PDB file of C-alpha atoms in Angstrom:
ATOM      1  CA  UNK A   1       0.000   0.000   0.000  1.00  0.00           C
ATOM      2  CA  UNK A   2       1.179   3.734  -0.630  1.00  0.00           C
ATOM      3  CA  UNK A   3       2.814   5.552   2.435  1.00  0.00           C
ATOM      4  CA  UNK A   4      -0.018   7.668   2.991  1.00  0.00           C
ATOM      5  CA  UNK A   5      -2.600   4.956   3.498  1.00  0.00           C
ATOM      6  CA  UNK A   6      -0.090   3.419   6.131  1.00  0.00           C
ATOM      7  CA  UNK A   7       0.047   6.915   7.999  1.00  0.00           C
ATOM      8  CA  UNK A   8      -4.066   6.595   8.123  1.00  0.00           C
ATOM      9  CA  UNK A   9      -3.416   2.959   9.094  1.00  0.00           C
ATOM     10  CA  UNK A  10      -1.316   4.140  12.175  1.00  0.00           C
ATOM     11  CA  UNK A  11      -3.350   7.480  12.632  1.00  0.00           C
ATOM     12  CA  UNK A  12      -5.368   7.369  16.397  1.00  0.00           C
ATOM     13  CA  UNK A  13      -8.984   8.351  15.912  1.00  0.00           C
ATOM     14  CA  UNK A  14     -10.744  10.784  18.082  1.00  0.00           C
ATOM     15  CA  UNK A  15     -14.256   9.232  19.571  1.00  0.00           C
ATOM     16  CA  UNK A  16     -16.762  12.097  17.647  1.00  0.00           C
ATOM     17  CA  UNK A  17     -20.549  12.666  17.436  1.00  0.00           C
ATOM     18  CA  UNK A  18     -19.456  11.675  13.749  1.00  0.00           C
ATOM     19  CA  UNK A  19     -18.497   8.959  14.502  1.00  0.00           C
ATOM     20  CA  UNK A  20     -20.600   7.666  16.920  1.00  0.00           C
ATOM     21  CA  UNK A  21     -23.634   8.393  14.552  1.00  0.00           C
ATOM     22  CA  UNK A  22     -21.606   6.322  11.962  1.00  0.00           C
ATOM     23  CA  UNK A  23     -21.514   3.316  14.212  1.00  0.00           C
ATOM     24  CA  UNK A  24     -22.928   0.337  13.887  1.00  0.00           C
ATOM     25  CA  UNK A  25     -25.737  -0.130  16.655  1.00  0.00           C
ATOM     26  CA  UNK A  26     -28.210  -3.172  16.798  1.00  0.00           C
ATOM     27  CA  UNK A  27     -29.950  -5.392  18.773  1.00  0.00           C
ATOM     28  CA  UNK A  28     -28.007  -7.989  19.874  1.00  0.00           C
ATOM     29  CA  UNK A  29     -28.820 -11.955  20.924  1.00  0.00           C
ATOM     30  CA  UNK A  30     -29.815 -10.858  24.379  1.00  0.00           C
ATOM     31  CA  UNK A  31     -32.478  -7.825  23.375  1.00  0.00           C
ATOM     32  CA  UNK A  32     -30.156  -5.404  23.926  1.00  0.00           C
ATOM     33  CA  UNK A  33     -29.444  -2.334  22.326  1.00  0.00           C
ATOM     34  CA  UNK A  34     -25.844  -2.322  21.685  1.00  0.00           C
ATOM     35  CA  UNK A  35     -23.168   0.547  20.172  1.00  0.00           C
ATOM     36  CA  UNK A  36     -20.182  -0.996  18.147  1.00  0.00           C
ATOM     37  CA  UNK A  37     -17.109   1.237  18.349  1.00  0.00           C
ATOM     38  CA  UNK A  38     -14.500  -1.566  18.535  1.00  0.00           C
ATOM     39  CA  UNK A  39     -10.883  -1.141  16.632  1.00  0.00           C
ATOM     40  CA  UNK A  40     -11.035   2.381  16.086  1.00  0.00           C
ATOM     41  CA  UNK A  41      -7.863   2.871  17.042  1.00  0.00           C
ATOM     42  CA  UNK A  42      -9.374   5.461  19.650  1.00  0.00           C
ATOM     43  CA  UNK A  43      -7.033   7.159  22.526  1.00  0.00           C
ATOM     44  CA  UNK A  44      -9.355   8.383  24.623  1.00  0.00           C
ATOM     45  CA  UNK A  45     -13.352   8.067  25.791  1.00  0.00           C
ATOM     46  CA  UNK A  46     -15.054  11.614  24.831  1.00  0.00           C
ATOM     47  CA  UNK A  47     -18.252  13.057  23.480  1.00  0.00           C
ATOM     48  CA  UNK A  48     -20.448   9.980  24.448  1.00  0.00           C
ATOM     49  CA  UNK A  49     -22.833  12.374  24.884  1.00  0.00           C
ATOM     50  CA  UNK A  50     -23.942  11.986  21.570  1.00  0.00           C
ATOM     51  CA  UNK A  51     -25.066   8.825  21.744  1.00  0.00           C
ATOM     52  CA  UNK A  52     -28.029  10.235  23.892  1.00  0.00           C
ATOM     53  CA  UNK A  53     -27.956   6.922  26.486  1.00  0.00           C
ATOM     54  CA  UNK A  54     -29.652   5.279  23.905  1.00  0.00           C
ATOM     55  CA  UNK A  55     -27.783   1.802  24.413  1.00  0.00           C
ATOM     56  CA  UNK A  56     -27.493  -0.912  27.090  1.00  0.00           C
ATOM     57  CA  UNK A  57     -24.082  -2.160  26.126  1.00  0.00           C
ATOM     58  CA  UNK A  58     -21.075  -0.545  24.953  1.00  0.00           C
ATOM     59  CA  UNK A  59     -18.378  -1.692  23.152  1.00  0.00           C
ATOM     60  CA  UNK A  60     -15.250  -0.004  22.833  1.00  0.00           C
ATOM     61  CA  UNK A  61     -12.631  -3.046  22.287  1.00  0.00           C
ATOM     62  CA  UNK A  62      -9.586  -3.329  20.345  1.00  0.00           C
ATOM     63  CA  UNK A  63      -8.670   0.384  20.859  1.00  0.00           C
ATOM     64  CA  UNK A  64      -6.381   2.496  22.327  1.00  0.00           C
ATOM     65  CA  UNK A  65      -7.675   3.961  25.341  1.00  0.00           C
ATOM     66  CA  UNK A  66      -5.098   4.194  28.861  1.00  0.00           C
ATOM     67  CA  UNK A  67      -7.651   5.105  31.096  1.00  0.00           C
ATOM     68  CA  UNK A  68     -11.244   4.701  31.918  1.00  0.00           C
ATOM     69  CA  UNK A  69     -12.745   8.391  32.263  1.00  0.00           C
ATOM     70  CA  UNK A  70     -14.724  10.711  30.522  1.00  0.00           C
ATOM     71  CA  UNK A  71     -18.263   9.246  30.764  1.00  0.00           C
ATOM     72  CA  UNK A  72     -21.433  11.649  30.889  1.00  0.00           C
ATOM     73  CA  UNK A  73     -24.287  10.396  32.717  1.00  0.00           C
ATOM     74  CA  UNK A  74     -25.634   7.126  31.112  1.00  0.00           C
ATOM     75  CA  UNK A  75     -27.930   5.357  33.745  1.00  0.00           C
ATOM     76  CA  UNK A  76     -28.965   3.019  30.823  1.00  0.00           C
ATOM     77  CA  UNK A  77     -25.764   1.312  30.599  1.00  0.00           C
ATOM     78  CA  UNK A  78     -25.668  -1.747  32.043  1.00  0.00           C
ATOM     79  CA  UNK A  79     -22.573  -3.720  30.065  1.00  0.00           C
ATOM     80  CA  UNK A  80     -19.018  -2.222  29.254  1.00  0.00           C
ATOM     81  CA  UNK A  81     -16.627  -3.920  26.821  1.00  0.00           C
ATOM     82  CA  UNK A  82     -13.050  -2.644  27.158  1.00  0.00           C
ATOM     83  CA  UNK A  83     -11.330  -5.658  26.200  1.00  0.00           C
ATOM     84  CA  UNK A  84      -7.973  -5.271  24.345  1.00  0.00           C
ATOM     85  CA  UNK A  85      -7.155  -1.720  25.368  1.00  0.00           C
ATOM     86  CA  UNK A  86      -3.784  -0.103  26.795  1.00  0.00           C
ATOM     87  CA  UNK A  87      -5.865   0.441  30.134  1.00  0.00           C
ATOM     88  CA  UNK A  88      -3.942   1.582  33.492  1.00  0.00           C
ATOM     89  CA  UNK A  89      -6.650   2.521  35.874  1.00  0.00           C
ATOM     90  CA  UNK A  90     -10.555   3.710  35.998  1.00  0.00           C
ATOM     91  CA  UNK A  91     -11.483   7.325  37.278  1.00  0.00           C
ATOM     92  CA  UNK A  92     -13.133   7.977  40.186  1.00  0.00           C
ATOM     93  CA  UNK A  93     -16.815   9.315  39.762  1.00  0.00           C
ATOM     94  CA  UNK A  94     -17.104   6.987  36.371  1.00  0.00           C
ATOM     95  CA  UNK A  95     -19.187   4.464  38.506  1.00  0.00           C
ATOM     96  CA  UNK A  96     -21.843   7.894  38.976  1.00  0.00           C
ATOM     97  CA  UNK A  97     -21.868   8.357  35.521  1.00  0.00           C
ATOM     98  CA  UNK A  98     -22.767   4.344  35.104  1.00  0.00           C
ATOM     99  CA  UNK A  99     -25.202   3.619  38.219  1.00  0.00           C
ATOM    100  CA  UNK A 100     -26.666   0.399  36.592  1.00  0.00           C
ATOM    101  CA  UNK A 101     -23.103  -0.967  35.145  1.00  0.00           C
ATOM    102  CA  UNK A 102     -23.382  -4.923  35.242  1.00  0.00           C
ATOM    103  CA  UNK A 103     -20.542  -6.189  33.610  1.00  0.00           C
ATOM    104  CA  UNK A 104     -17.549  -5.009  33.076  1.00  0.00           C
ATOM    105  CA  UNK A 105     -15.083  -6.401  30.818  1.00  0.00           C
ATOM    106  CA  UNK A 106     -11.244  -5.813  30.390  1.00  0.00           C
ATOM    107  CA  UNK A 107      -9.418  -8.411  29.346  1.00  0.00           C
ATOM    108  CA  UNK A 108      -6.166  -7.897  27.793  1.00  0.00           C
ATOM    109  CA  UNK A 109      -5.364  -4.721  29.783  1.00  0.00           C
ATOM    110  CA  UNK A 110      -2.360  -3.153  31.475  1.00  0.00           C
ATOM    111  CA  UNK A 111      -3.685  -2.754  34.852  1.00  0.00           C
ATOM    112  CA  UNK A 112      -1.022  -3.785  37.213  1.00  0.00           C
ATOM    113  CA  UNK A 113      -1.665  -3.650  41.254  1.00  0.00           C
ATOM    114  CA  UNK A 114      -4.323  -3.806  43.249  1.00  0.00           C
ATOM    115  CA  UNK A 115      -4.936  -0.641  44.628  1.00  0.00           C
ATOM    116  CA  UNK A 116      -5.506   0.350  40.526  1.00  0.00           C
ATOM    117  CA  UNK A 117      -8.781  -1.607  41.930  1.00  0.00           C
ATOM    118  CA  UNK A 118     -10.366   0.610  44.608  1.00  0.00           C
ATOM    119  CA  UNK A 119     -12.655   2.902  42.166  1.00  0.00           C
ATOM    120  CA  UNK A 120     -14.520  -0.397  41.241  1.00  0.00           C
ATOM    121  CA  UNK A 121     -15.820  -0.160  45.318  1.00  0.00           C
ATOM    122  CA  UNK A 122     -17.899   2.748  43.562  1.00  0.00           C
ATOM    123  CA  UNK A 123     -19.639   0.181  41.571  1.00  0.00           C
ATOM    124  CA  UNK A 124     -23.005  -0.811  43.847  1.00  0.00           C
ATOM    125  CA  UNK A 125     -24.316  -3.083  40.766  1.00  0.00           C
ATOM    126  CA  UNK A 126     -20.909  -4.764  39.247  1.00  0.00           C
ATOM    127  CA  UNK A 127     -21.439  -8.282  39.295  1.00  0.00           C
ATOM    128  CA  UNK A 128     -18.953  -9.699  36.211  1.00  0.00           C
ATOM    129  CA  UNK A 129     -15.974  -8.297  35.798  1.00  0.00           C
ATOM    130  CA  UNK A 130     -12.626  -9.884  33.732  1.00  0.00           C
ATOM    131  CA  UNK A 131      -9.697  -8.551  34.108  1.00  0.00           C
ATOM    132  CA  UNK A 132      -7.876 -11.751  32.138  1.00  0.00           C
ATOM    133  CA  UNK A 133      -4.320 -10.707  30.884  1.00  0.00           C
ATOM    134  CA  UNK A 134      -3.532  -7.973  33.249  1.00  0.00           C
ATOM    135  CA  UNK A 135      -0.636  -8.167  35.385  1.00  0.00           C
ATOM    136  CA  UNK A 136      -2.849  -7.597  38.513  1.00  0.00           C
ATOM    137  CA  UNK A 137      -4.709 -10.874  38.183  1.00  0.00           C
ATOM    138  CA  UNK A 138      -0.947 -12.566  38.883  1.00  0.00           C
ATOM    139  CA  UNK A 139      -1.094 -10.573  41.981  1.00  0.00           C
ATOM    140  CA  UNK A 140      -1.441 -13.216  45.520  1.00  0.00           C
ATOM    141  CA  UNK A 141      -4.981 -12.388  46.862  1.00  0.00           C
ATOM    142  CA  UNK A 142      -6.176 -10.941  43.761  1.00  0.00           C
ATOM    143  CA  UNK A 143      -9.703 -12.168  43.829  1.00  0.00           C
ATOM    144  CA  UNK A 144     -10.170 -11.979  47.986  1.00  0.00           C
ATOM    145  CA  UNK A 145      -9.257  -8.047  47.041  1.00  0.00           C
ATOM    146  CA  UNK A 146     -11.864  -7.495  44.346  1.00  0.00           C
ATOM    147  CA  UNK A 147     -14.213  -9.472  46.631  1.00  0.00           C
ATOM    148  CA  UNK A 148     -13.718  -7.549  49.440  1.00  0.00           C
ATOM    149  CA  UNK A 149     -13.751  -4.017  47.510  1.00  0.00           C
ATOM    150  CA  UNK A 150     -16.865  -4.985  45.140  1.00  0.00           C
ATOM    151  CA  UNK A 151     -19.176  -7.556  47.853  1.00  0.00           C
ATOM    152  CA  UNK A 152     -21.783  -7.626  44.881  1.00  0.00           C
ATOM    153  CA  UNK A 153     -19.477  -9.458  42.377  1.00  0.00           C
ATOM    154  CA  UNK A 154     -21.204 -12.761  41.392  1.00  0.00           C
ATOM    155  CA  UNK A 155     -18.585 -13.825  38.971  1.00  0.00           C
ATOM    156  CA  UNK A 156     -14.767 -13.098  38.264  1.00  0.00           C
ATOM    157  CA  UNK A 157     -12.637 -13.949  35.092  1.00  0.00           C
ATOM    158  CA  UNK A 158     -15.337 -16.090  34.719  1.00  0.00           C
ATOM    159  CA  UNK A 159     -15.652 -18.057  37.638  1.00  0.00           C
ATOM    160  CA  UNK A 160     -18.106 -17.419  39.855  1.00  0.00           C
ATOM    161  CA  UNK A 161     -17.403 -16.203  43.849  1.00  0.00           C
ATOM    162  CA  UNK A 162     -17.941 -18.521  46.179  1.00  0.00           C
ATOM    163  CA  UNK A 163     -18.745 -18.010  50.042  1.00  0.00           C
ATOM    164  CA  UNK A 164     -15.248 -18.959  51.346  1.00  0.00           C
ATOM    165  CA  UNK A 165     -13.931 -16.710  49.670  1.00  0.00           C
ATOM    166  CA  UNK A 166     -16.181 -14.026  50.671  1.00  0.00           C
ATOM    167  CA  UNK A 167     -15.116 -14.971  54.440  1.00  0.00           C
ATOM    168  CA  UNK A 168     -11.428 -15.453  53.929  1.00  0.00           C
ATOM    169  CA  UNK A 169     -11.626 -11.838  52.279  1.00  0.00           C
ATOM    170  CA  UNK A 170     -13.334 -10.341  55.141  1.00  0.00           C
ATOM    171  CA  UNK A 171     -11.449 -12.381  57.603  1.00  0.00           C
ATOM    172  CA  UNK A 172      -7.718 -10.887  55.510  1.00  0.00           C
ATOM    173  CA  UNK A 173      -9.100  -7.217  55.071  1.00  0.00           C
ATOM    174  CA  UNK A 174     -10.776  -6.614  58.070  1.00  0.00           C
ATOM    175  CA  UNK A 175      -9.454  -5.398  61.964  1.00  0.00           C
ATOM    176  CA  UNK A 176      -6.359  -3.688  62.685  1.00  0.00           C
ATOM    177  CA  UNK A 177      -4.113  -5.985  60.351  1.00  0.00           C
ATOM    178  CA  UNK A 178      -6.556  -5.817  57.605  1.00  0.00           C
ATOM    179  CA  UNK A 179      -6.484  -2.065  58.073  1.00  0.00           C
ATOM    180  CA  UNK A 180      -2.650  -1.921  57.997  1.00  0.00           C
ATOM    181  CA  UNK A 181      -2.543  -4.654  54.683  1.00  0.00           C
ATOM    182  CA  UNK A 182      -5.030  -2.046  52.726  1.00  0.00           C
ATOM    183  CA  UNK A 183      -2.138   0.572  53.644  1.00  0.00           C
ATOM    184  CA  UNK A 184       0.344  -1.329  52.105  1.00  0.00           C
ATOM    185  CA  UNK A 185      -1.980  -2.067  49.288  1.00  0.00           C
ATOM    186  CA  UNK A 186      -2.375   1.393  48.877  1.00  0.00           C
ATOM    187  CA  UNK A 187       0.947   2.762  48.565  1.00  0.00           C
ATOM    188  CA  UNK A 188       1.679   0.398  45.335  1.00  0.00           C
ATOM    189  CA  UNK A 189      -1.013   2.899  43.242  1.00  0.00           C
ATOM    190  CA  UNK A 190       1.240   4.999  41.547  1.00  0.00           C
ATOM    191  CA  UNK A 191       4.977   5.425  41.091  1.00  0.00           C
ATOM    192  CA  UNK A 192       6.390   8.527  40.426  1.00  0.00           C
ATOM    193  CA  UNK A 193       9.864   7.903  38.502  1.00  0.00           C
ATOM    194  CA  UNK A 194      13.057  10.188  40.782  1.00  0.00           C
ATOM    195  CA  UNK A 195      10.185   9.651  44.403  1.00  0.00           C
ATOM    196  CA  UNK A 196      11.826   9.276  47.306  1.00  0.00           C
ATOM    197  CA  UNK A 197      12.027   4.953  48.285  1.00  0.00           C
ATOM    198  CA  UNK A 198      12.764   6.178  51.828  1.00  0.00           C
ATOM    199  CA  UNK A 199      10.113   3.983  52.674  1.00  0.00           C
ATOM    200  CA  UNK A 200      10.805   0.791  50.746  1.00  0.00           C
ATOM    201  CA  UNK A 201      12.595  -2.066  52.648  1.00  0.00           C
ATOM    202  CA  UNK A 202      15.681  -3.051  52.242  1.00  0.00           C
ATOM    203  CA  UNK A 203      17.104  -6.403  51.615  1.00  0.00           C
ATOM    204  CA  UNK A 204      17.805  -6.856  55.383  1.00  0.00           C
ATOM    205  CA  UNK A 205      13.869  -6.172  55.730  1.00  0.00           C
ATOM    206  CA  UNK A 206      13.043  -8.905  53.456  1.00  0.00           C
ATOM    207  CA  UNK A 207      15.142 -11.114  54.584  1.00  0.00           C
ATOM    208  CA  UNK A 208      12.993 -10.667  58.291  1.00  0.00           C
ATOM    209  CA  UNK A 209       9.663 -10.859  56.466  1.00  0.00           C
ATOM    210  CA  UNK A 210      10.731 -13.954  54.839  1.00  0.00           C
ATOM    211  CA  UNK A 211      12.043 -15.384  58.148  1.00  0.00           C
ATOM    212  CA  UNK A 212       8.597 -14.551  59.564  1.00  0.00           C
ATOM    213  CA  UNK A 213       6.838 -16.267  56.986  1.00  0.00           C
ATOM    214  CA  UNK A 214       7.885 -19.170  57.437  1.00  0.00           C
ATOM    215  CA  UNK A 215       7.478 -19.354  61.556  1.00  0.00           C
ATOM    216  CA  UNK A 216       3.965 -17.672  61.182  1.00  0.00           C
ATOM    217  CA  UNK A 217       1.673 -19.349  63.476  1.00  0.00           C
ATOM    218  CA  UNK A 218      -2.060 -18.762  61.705  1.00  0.00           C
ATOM    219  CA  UNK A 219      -2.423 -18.216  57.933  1.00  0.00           C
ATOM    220  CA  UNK A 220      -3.459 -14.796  57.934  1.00  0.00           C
ATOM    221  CA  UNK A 221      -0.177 -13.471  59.473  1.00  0.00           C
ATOM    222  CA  UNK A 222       1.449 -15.383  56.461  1.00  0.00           C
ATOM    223  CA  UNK A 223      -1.121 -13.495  53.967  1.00  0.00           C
ATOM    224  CA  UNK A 224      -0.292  -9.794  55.517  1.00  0.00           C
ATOM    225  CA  UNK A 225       3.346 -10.615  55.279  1.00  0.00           C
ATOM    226  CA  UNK A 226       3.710 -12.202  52.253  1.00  0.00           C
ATOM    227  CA  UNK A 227       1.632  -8.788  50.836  1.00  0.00           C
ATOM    228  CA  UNK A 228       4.157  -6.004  52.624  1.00  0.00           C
ATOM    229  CA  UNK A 229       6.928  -8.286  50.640  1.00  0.00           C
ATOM    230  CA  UNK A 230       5.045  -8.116  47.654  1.00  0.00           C
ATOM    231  CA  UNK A 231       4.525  -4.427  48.086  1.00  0.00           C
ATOM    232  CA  UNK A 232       8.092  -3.673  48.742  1.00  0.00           C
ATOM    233  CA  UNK A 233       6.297  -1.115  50.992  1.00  0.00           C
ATOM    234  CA  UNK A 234       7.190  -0.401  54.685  1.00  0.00           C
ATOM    235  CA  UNK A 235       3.478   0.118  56.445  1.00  0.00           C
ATOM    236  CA  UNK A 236       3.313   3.021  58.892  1.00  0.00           C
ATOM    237  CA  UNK A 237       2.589   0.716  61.786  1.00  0.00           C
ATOM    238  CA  UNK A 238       5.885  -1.062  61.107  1.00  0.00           C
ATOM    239  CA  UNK A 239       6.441  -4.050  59.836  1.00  0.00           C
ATOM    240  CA  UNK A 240       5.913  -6.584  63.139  1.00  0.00           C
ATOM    241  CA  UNK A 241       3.564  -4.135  64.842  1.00  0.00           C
ATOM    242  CA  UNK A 242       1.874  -7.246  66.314  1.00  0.00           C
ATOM    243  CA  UNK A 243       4.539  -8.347  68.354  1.00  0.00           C
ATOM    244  CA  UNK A 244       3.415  -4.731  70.482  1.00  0.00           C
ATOM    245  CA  UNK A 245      -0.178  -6.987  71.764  1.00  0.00           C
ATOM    246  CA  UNK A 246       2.205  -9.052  73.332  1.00  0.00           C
ATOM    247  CA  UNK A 247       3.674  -6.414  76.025  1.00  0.00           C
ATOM    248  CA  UNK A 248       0.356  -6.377  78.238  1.00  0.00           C
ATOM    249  CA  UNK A 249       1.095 -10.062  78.322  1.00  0.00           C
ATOM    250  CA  UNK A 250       4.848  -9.574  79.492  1.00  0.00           C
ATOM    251  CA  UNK A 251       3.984  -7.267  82.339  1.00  0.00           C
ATOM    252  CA  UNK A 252       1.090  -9.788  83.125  1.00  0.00           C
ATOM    253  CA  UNK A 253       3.661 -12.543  83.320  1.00  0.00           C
ATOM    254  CA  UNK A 254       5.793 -10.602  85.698  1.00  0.00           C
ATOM    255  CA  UNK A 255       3.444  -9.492  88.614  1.00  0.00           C
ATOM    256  CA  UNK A 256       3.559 -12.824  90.086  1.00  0.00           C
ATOM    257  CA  UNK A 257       7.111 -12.396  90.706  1.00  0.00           C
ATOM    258  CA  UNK A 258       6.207  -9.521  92.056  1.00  0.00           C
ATOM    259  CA  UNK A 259       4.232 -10.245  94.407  1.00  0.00           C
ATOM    260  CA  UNK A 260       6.279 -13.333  95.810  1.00  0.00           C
ATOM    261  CA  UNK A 261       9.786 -10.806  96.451  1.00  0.00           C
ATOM    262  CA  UNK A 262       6.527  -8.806  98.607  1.00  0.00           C
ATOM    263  CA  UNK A 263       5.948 -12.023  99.807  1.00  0.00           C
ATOM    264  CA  UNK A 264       8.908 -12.702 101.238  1.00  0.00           C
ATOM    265  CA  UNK A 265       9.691  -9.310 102.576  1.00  0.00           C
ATOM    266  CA  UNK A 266       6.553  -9.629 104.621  1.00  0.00           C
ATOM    267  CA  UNK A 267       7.891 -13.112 106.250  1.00  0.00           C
ATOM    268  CA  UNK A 268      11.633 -11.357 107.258  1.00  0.00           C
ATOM    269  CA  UNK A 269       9.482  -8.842 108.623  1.00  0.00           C
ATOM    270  CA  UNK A 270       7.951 -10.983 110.967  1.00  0.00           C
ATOM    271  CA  UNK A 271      11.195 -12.951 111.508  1.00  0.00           C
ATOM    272  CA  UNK A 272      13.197  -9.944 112.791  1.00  0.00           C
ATOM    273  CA  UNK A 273       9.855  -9.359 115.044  1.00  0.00           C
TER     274      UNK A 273
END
């Protein structure tokens, strides 16, 4: 082909009224209206205004949008197809925009840790959601996350949630440690290349946390450990803040000895009498 139809080939393509109107829009096997704007080669979501929240399911696949933002208000919504996109993270406030959102699908994305996750809490009415080929979905306690953060999801990646896992999430996620693991959690959302890593631990850290690991007594101290080494992240309660619950018990221990030294001070006292 000429050089100039390889330029258009290449060329990103804004999301316009134009081309929304151009679209292809039908009814599909399940009754619903559907909008087709898959491999557009579109950078951003924009101007979806013009499509009047005429549809119940959107599909914007095979493009390449980074971020999932820029919705107006379309309450009809109730299925989103981002599958095949360069997508890092979702927006806060989209989840207003989409009040009746169902499923959402994004496959073959580049979303990468878990706290990339929290906006889909916003989500009362998620209950599918894929996030297949994503580096997040390798993370350990991927699913108890999502579980936790979204309680209505029915089915992830395609298998569907079961009740054990809705306890062991709320049982990992929950109380002072779960409190401090969310922490950690958090502080993997975004790196800034040239921040400071004064709080990142060091290889004499790890080396602790891995020692720990392995003479953990109940399995979700190993979890919350084996998450700070994941995170690379130092929480702000420290690292064995735990081992603090255990001082009450110490000074428990020690009042017995206590009171025998009294003990015997009392019996000299009546000696010497």
């Amino acid at each position: 082909p000429p050089p100039s139809l390889l330029l258009d080939l290449t060329e990103m393509v804004r999301l316009t009224a134009e081309l929304i109107a151009n679209s292809a829009s039908f009814l599909n096997t399940l009754k619903e209206r559907e909008l087709d704007l898959r491999g557009n080669k579109i950078p951003a979501i924009e101007n979806l205004g013009a499509a009047e929240n005429q549809f119940d399911v959107l599909d914007l696949s095979d493009n390449e949008i980074t971020r999932v933002e820029g919705f107006p208000a379309m309450p009809r919504l109730t299925s989103l197809m981002l599958n095949n996109n360069r997508i890092t993270s979702l927006a806060s406030g989209v989840a207003q925009a989409l009040p009746q959102l169902e499923t959402l699908i994004l496959t073959n994305n580049k979303v990468a840790n878990l706290a990339d996750l929290d906006t889909l809490a916003e989500f009362k009415n998620l209950t599918t959601i894929s996030l297949l080929k994503n580096e997040v979905s390798k993370k350990n306690y991927y699913r108890l996350y999502l579980i936790f953060k979204v309680p209505s999801l029915k089915l992830i990646d395609f298998r569907k949630v079961k009740y054990q896992e809705q306890k062991e999430a709320k049982e990992l996620f929950t109380g002072k440690k779960g409190e401090d693991l969310q922490k950690v959690i958090e502080s993997e959302r975004s790196f800034v290349p040239g921040a400071s890593k004064k709080d990142s631990l060091t290889d004499e850290q790890k080396a602790q946390i891995r020692a720990a690991i392995a003479s953990a007594s109940t399995l979700q101290e190993v979890q919350r450990l084996e998450i700070i080494l994941q995170s690379g992240k130092v929480p702000k309660s420290g690292l064995f803040a735990q081992k603090k619950e255990s001082a009450p018990a110490a000074a428990e221990e020690s009042k017995p000895e206590e009171k025998e030294g009294e003990k015997g001070k009392e019996e000299d006292a009546m000696d010497t009498s």
